[in-house]
DNA sequence: ATGCTTGTGCGAGAATAGTCGAACGATATG
DNA sequence: CATATCGTTCGACTATTCTCGCACAAGCAT
């Protein structure tokens, strides 16, 4: 039986640069994307274990709707990963340079 | 004699990626940066000839304070240009891929 | 069946962002 | 000197975003 929760994602061609830029303009979401870049697919709870659940849902929804991440339900979990290939297709090098710039100012985050 | 208006710009090292992403997340500012990319230094009025002047100032100030552009006064004019070299230093390839992505969805803008 | 875990959606409050008119000041022109 | 041009600032209004408590529902364990 299909998962109860099915998530809608924009088609690769419909990913809009202003929305991607906006999604990556908030430090909290930037840190989430940084973590996804390192770890591949994770349970969304790992992106903000101390956040209130509605705050976490708000940000993961924005990342999904902007086309930055894929989300799929796995039982009651919510698995999330970077849409790296689609973002590379549409905006080559964007994620790499943004995360590199991010790590320059937040070097300690990688160990978290 | 020095220009009456002297503009403050962040040092290259102080340009923060979230602020750059934010500056480039608004379609109006994206179109301004697209135009600067093509024409080099221009009178700021060329970025939005039909905009109310306070709206134009609001956006040009945000672009300057985020580190995306250089601004200098020339008499009563306001000359503005992309900080291309500094942005390439800090975030290699960012501007190129963002503007390429922007033009994919707004092909007619180049002739404006 | 009950209890726990986790996500979602609603709604509220606070903060931020976008728009822009009006007033003012500096520069340039007549 | 008067007028025109253009930028800035203030303040107001509207819109959007961020945070998050609460209630509810689905999945899982007991």
PDB file of N, CA, C and O in Angstrom, chain B residues 10 13 17 20-21 28 31 37 43 48 50-51 59-60 67 71 76 78 97 100-101 108 110:
ATOM      1  N   UNK B  10      30.605  46.584   2.399  1.00  0.00           N
ATOM      2  CA  UNK B  10      31.282  45.587   3.231  1.00  0.00           C
ATOM      3  C   UNK B  10      32.613  45.186   2.589  1.00  0.00           C
ATOM      4  O   UNK B  10      32.739  45.169   1.358  1.00  0.00           O
ATOM      5  N   UNK B  13      35.876  40.138   2.511  1.00  0.00           N
ATOM      6  CA  UNK B  13      35.813  39.036   3.471  1.00  0.00           C
ATOM      7  C   UNK B  13      34.562  39.054   4.339  1.00  0.00           C
ATOM      8  O   UNK B  13      34.219  38.041   4.945  1.00  0.00           O
ATOM      9  N   UNK B  17      27.210  34.987   2.736  1.00  0.00           N
ATOM     10  CA  UNK B  17      26.444  34.246   1.735  1.00  0.00           C
ATOM     11  C   UNK B  17      24.923  34.335   1.937  1.00  0.00           C
ATOM     12  O   UNK B  17      24.190  34.472   0.964  1.00  0.00           O
ATOM     13  N   UNK B  20      23.839  37.605   0.391  1.00  0.00           N
ATOM     14  CA  UNK B  20      23.942  37.591  -1.072  1.00  0.00           C
ATOM     15  C   UNK B  20      22.787  36.790  -1.662  1.00  0.00           C
ATOM     16  O   UNK B  20      22.130  37.226  -2.616  1.00  0.00           O
ATOM     17  N   UNK B  21      22.515  35.631  -1.093  1.00  0.00           N
ATOM     18  CA  UNK B  21      21.408  34.809  -1.582  1.00  0.00           C
ATOM     19  C   UNK B  21      20.106  35.599  -1.453  1.00  0.00           C
ATOM     20  O   UNK B  21      19.269  35.588  -2.366  1.00  0.00           O
ATOM     21  N   UNK B  28      13.024  41.544  -8.848  1.00  0.00           N
ATOM     22  CA  UNK B  28      13.408  42.895  -9.263  1.00  0.00           C
ATOM     23  C   UNK B  28      14.916  43.097  -9.142  1.00  0.00           C
ATOM     24  O   UNK B  28      15.573  43.603 -10.044  1.00  0.00           O
ATOM     25  N   UNK B  31      16.798  41.141 -11.796  1.00  0.00           N
ATOM     26  CA  UNK B  31      16.809  41.807 -13.107  1.00  0.00           C
ATOM     27  C   UNK B  31      17.820  42.951 -13.138  1.00  0.00           C
ATOM     28  O   UNK B  31      18.472  43.199 -14.158  1.00  0.00           O
ATOM     29  N   UNK B  37      25.303  43.024 -15.223  1.00  0.00           N
ATOM     30  CA  UNK B  37      26.202  42.020 -15.779  1.00  0.00           C
ATOM     31  C   UNK B  37      26.491  42.317 -17.247  1.00  0.00           C
ATOM     32  O   UNK B  37      27.594  42.107 -17.733  1.00  0.00           O
ATOM     33  N   UNK B  43      24.266  54.401 -14.566  1.00  0.00           N
ATOM     34  CA  UNK B  43      23.518  55.265 -13.679  1.00  0.00           C
ATOM     35  C   UNK B  43      22.414  54.391 -13.067  1.00  0.00           C
ATOM     36  O   UNK B  43      21.740  53.660 -13.783  1.00  0.00           O
ATOM     37  N   UNK B  48      15.889  50.899 -13.108  1.00  0.00           N
ATOM     38  CA  UNK B  48      14.444  50.906 -12.899  1.00  0.00           C
ATOM     39  C   UNK B  48      13.888  52.276 -13.233  1.00  0.00           C
ATOM     40  O   UNK B  48      13.426  52.982 -12.325  1.00  0.00           O
ATOM     41  N   UNK B  50      11.243  53.315 -14.425  1.00  0.00           N
ATOM     42  CA  UNK B  50       9.831  53.563 -14.114  1.00  0.00           C
ATOM     43  C   UNK B  50       9.503  53.398 -12.635  1.00  0.00           C
ATOM     44  O   UNK B  50       8.359  53.596 -12.220  1.00  0.00           O
ATOM     45  N   UNK B  51      10.496  53.025 -11.842  1.00  0.00           N
ATOM     46  CA  UNK B  51      10.246  52.803 -10.416  1.00  0.00           C
ATOM     47  C   UNK B  51      10.184  54.131  -9.664  1.00  0.00           C
ATOM     48  O   UNK B  51      10.896  55.073 -10.007  1.00  0.00           O
ATOM     49  N   UNK B  59      16.201  49.183  -3.038  1.00  0.00           N
ATOM     50  CA  UNK B  59      16.823  47.984  -3.611  1.00  0.00           C
ATOM     51  C   UNK B  59      18.315  48.161  -3.895  1.00  0.00           C
ATOM     52  O   UNK B  59      19.114  47.238  -3.645  1.00  0.00           O
ATOM     53  N   UNK B  60      18.706  49.341  -4.375  1.00  0.00           N
ATOM     54  CA  UNK B  60      20.139  49.542  -4.633  1.00  0.00           C
ATOM     55  C   UNK B  60      20.918  49.520  -3.317  1.00  0.00           C
ATOM     56  O   UNK B  60      22.041  49.012  -3.266  1.00  0.00           O
ATOM     57  N   UNK B  67      26.835  43.473  -0.462  1.00  0.00           N
ATOM     58  CA  UNK B  67      28.134  43.261  -1.100  1.00  0.00           C
ATOM     59  C   UNK B  67      28.052  42.865  -2.556  1.00  0.00           C
ATOM     60  O   UNK B  67      29.063  42.510  -3.167  1.00  0.00           O
ATOM     61  N   UNK B  71      28.733  51.173  -5.420  1.00  0.00           N
ATOM     62  CA  UNK B  71      27.983  52.376  -5.742  1.00  0.00           C
ATOM     63  C   UNK B  71      28.887  53.591  -5.494  1.00  0.00           C
ATOM     64  O   UNK B  71      29.627  53.609  -4.511  1.00  0.00           O
ATOM     65  N   UNK B  76      24.889  64.556  -9.015  1.00  0.00           N
ATOM     66  CA  UNK B  76      23.641  64.106  -8.406  1.00  0.00           C
ATOM     67  C   UNK B  76      23.267  62.689  -8.845  1.00  0.00           C
ATOM     68  O   UNK B  76      22.289  62.131  -8.393  1.00  0.00           O
ATOM     69  N   UNK B  78      23.961  58.508  -9.374  1.00  0.00           N
ATOM     70  CA  UNK B  78      24.390  57.394  -8.544  1.00  0.00           C
ATOM     71  C   UNK B  78      24.852  56.291  -9.496  1.00  0.00           C
ATOM     72  O   UNK B  78      24.027  55.636 -10.130  1.00  0.00           O
ATOM     73  N   UNK B  97      26.191  31.301 -12.795  1.00  0.00           N
ATOM     74  CA  UNK B  97      25.155  30.272 -12.827  1.00  0.00           C
ATOM     75  C   UNK B  97      23.787  30.844 -12.456  1.00  0.00           C
ATOM     76  O   UNK B  97      22.756  30.446 -13.003  1.00  0.00           O
ATOM     77  N   UNK B 100      22.610  32.800 -15.470  1.00  0.00           N
ATOM     78  CA  UNK B 100      22.255  31.852 -16.533  1.00  0.00           C
ATOM     79  C   UNK B 100      20.889  31.251 -16.248  1.00  0.00           C
ATOM     80  O   UNK B 100      20.026  31.169 -17.115  1.00  0.00           O
ATOM     81  N   UNK B 101      20.693  30.854 -14.989  1.00  0.00           N
ATOM     82  CA  UNK B 101      19.396  30.307 -14.584  1.00  0.00           C
ATOM     83  C   UNK B 101      18.290  31.336 -14.723  1.00  0.00           C
ATOM     84  O   UNK B 101      17.177  31.022 -15.146  1.00  0.00           O
ATOM     85  N   UNK B 108      13.631  37.164 -22.767  1.00  0.00           N
ATOM     86  CA  UNK B 108      13.438  38.420 -23.474  1.00  0.00           C
ATOM     87  C   UNK B 108      14.049  39.619 -22.785  1.00  0.00           C
ATOM     88  O   UNK B 108      14.108  40.707 -23.349  1.00  0.00           O
ATOM     89  N   UNK B 110      17.021  40.492 -22.075  1.00  0.00           N
ATOM     90  CA  UNK B 110      18.310  41.036 -22.533  1.00  0.00           C
ATOM     91  C   UNK B 110      18.133  42.194 -23.515  1.00  0.00           C
ATOM     92  O   UNK B 110      18.984  43.054 -23.631  1.00  0.00           O
TER      93      UNK B 110
END
